[in-house]
Short mmCIF file of C-alpha atoms in Angstrom, two decimals:
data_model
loop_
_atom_site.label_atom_id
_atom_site.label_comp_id
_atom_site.label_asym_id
_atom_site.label_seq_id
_atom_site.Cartn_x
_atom_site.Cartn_y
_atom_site.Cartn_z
CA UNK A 1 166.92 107.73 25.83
CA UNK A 2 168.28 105.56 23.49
CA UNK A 3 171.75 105.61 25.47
CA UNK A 4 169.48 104.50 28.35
CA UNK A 5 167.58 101.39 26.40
CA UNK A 6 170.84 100.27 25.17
CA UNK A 7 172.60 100.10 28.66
CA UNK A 8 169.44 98.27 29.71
CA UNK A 9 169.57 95.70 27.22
CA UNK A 10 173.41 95.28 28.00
CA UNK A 11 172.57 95.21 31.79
CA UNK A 12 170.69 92.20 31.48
CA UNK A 13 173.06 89.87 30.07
CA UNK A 14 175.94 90.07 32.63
CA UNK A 15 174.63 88.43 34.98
CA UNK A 16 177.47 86.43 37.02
CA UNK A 17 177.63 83.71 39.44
CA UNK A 18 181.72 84.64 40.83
CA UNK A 19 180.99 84.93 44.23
CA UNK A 20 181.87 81.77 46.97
CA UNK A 21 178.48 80.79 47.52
CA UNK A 22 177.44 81.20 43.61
CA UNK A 23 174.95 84.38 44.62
CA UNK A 24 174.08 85.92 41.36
CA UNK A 25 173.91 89.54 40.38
CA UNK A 26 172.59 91.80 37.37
CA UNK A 27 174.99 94.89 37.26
CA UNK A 28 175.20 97.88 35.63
CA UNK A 29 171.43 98.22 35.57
CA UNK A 30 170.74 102.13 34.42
CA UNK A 31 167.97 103.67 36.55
CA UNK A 32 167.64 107.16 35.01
CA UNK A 33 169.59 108.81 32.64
CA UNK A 34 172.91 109.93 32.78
CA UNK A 35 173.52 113.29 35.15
CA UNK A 36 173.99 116.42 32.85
CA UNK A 37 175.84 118.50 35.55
CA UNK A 38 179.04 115.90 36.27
CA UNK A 39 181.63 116.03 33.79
CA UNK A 40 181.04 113.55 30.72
CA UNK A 41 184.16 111.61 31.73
CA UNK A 42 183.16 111.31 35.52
CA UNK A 43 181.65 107.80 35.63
CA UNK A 44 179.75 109.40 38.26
CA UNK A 45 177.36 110.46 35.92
CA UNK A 46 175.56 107.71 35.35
CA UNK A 47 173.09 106.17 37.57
CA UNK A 48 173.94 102.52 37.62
CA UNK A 49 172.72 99.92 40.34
CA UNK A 50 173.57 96.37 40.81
CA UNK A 51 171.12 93.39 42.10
CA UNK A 52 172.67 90.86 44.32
CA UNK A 53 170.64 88.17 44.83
CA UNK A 54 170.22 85.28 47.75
CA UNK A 55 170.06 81.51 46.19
CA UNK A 56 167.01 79.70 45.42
CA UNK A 57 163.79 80.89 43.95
CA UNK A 58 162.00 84.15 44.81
CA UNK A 59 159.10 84.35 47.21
CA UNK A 60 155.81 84.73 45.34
CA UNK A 61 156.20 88.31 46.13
CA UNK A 62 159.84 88.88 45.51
CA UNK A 63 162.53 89.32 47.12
CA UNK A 64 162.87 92.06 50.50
CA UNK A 65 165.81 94.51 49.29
CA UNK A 66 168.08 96.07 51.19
CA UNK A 67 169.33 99.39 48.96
CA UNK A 68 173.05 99.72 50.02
CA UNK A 69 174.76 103.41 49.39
CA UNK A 70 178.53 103.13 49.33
CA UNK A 71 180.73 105.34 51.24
CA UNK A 72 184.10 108.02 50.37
CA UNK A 73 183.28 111.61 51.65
CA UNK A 74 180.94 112.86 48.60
CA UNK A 75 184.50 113.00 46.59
CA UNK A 76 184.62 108.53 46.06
CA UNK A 77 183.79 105.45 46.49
CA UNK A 78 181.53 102.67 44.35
CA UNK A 79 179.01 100.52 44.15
CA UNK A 80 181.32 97.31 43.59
CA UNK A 81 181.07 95.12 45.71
CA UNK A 82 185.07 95.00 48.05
CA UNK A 83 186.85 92.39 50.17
CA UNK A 84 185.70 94.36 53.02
CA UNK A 85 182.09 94.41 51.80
CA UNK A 86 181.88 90.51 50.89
CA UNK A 87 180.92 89.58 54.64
CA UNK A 88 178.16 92.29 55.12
CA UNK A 89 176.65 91.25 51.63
CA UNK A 90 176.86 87.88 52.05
CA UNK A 91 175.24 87.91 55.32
CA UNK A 92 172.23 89.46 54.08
CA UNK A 93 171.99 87.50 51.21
CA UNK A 94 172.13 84.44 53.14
CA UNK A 95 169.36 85.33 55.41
CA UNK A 96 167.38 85.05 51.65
CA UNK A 97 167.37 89.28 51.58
CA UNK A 98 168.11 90.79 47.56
CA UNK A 99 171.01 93.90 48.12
CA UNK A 100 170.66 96.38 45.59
CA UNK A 101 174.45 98.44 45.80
CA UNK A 102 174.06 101.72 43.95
CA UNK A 103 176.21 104.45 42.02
CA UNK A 104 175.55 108.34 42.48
CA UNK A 105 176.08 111.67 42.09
CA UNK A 106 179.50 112.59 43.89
CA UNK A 107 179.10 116.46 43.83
CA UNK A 108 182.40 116.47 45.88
CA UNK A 109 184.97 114.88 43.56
CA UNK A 110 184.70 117.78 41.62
CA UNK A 111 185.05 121.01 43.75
CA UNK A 112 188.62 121.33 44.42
CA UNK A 113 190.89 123.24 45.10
CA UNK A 114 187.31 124.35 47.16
CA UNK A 115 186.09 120.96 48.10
CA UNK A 116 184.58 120.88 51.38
CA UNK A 117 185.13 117.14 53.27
CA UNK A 118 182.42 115.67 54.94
CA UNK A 119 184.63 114.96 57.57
CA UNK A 120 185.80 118.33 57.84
CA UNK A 121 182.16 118.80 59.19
CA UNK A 122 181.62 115.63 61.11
CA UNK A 123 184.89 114.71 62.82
CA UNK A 124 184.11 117.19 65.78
CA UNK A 125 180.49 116.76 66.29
CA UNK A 126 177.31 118.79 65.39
CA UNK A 127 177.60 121.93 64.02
CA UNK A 128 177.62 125.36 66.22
CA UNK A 129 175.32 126.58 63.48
CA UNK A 130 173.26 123.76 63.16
CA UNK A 131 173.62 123.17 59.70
CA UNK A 132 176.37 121.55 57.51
CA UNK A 133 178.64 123.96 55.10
CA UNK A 134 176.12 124.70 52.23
CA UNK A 135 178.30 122.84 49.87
CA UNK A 136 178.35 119.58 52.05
CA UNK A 137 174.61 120.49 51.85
CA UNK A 138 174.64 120.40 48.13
CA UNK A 139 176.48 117.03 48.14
CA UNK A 140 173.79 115.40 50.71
CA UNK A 141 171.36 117.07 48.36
CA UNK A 142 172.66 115.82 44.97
CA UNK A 143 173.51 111.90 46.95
CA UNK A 144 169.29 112.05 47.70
CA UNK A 145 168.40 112.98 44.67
CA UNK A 146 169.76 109.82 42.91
CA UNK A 147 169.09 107.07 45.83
CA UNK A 148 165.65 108.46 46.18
CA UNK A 149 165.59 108.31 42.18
CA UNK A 150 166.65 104.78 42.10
CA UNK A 151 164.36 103.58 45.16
CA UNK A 152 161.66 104.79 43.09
CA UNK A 153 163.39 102.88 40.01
CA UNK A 154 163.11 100.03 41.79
CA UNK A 155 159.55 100.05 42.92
CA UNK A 156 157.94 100.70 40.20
CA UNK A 157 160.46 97.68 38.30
CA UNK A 158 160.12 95.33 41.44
CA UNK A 159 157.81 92.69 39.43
CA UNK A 160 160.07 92.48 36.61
CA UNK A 161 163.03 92.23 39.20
CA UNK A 162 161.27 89.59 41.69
CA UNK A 163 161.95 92.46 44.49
CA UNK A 164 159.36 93.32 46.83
CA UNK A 165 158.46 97.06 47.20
CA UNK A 166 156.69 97.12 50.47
CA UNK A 167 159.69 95.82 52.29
CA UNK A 168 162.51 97.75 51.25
CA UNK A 169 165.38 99.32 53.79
CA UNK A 170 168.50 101.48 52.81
CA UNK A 171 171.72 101.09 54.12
CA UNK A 172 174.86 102.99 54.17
CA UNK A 173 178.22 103.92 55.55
CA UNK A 174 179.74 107.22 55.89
CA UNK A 175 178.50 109.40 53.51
CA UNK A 176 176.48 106.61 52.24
CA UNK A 177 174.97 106.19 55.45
CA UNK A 178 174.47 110.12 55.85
CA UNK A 179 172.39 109.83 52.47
CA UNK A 180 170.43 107.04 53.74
CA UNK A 181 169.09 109.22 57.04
CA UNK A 182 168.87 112.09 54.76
CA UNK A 183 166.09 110.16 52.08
CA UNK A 184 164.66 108.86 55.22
CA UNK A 185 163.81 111.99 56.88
CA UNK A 186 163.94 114.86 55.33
CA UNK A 187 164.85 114.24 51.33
CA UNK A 188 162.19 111.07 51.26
CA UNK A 189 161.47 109.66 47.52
CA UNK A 190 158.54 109.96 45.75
CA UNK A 191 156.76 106.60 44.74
CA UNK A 192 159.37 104.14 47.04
CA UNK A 193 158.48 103.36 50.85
CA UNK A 194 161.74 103.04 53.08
CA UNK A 195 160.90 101.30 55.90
CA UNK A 196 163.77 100.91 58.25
CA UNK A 197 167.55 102.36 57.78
CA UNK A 198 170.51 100.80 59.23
CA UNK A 199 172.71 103.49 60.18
CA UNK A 200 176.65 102.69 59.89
CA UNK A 201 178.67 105.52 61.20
CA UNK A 202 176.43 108.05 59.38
CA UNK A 203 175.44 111.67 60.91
CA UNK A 204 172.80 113.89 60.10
CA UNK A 205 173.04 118.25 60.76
CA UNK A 206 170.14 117.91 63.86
CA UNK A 207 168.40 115.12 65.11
CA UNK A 208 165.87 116.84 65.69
CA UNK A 209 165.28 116.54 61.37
CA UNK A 210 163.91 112.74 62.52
CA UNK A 211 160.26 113.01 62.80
CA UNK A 212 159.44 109.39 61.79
CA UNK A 213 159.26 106.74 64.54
CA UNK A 214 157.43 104.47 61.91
CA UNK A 215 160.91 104.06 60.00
CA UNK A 216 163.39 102.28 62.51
CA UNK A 217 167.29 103.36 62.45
CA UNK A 218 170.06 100.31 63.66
CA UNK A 219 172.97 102.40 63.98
CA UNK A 220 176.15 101.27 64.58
CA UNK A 221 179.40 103.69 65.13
CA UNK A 222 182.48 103.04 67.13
CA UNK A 223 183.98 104.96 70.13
CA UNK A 224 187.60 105.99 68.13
CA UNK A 225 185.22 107.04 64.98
CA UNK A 226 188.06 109.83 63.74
CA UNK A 227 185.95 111.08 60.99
CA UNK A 228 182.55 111.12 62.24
CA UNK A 229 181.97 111.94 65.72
CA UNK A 230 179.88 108.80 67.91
CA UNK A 231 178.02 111.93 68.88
CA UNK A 232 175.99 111.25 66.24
CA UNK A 233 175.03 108.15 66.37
CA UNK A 234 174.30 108.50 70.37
CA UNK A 235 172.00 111.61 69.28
CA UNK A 236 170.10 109.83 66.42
CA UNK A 237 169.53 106.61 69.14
CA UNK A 238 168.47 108.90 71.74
CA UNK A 239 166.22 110.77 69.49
CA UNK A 240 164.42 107.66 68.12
CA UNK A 241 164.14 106.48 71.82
CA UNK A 242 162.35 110.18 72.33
CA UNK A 243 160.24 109.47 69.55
CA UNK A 244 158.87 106.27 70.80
CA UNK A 245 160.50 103.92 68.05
CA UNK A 246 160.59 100.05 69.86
CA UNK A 247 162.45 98.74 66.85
CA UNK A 248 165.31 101.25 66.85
CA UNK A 249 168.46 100.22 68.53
CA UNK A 250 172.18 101.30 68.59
CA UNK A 251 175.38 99.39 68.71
CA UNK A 252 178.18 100.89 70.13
CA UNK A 253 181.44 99.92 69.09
CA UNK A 254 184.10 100.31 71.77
CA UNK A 255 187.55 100.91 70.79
CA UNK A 256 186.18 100.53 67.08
CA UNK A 257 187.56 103.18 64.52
CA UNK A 258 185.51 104.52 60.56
CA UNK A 259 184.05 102.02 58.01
CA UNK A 260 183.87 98.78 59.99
CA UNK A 261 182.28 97.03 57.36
CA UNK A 262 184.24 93.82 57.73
CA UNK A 263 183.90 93.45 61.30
CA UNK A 264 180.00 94.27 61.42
CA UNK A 265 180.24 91.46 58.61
CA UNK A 266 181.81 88.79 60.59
CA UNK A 267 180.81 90.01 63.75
CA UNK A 268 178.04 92.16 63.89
CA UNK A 269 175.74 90.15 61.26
CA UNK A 270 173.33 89.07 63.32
CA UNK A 271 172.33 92.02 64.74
CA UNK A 272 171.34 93.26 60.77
CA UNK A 273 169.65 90.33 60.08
CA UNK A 274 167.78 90.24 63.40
CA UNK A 275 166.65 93.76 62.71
CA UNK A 276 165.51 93.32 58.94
CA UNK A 277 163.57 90.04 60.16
CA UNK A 278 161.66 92.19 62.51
CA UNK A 279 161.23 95.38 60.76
CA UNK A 280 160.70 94.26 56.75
#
């Protein structure tokens, strides 16, 4: 605990202003302790978020947040904040919406020789069996566990954070965007309300897992996707459609390849923003 309080403490004084339109972010913010099942030198262990905020002052009730999980097949990946990430971020952000990029658990970096690759599961579409490998299971499992551990984080620490808790999404791409349907629909935190996801080449084992119409998916996923099938993000807009969700939509992505990030950024930006404005 006391490794906890003193990462706290530290968290709150870098605080930086080094992006081009002077947004500001709090990193390194701990929101639970450190994992005891990752290896003490995997900086996977600890659960770390950072708080990118828009400019100006916060509305009375704080800031809507849009929780971002990175991508890099269970195995990599970060929270930090890329080249190819700076459009996407700073889209939201300008539309006055707080992005809260997370670390977690990467159960996969540490199974080989016997990893299992999420893509190894996703490239060719659903499963025969209907269900991932276990151990891509585990990984999906593990991923939840933290998000939905820092969404709660995060609403019950909104006040102190100017964040609002009743209008909080979660975003992600690739695996990160696998976790995010996951904690929507069938790993769901505790104390935190998700109410939309925006889907970015993500996948989930069977549609048919998506019970909620209340919670809106944007998907988007290209056509040349080589890692995760546009099966799945056909299915998961056809199933929402089934479900009776007006809000839902999906963007296809013709002759568009894995982790678009940059060109939904400088593209595609609108069609996030349009979608948090309506759902949050």
């Amino acid at each position: 605990m006391k490794k906890l309080l003193v990462s706290t403490i530290l968290a709150f004084a870098t605080v930086l202003g080094a992006y081009a339109a002077d947004y500001k972010c709090i990193s390194n913010i701990c929101y639970g302790e450190a994992r005891s099942d990752v290896p003490a030198d995997d900086p996977t262990q600890a659960r770390v978020l950072d708080i990118h905020y828009p400019e100006g002052e916060a509305p009375a009730k704080g800031w809507p947040v849009v929780v971002f999980i990175h991508g890099g097949g269970f195995s990599g990946g970060s929270k930090d904040m890329s080249s190819g990430l700076k459009p996407l971020f700073h889209g939201m952000l300008e539309k006055g919406y707080a992005v809260v990029s997370i670390n977690y658990c990467l159960s996969g970096k540490n199974q080989k020789p016997n990893h299992i690759s999420c893509s190894s599961q996703t490239k060719k579409g659903f499963p025969k069996s209907g269900q991932f490998h276990e151990k891509l299971q585990k990984y999906i499992k593990d991923a939840c566990e933290d998000a939905d551990l820092a969404m709660d984080w995060l609403a019950a620490n909104s006040k102190e954070y100017s964040l609002n808790r009743k209008r909080m999404a979660v975003m992600g791409g690739s695996a990160g965007a696998i976790t995010a349907l996951y904690c929507a629909f069938v790993y769901p935190p505790s104390k935190a309300r998700i109410k939309a996801v925006i889907n970015c080449w993500g996948a989930i084992h069977d549609v048919n897992a998506i019970k909620n119409r209340r919670v809106p998916v944007l998907t988007f996923h290209g056509d040349k996707d080589a890692l995760v099938h546009v099966c799945y993000g056909k299915a998961i807009s056809q199933r929402m459609e089934e479900l009776g969700s007006k809000d839902s939509k999906f963007v296809f992505m013709e002759g568009k390849g894995h982790a678009q990030y940059k060109y939904v950024g400088e593209s595609l930006i609108g069609e996030v923003t349009d979608f948090l404005d309506k759902v949050l």
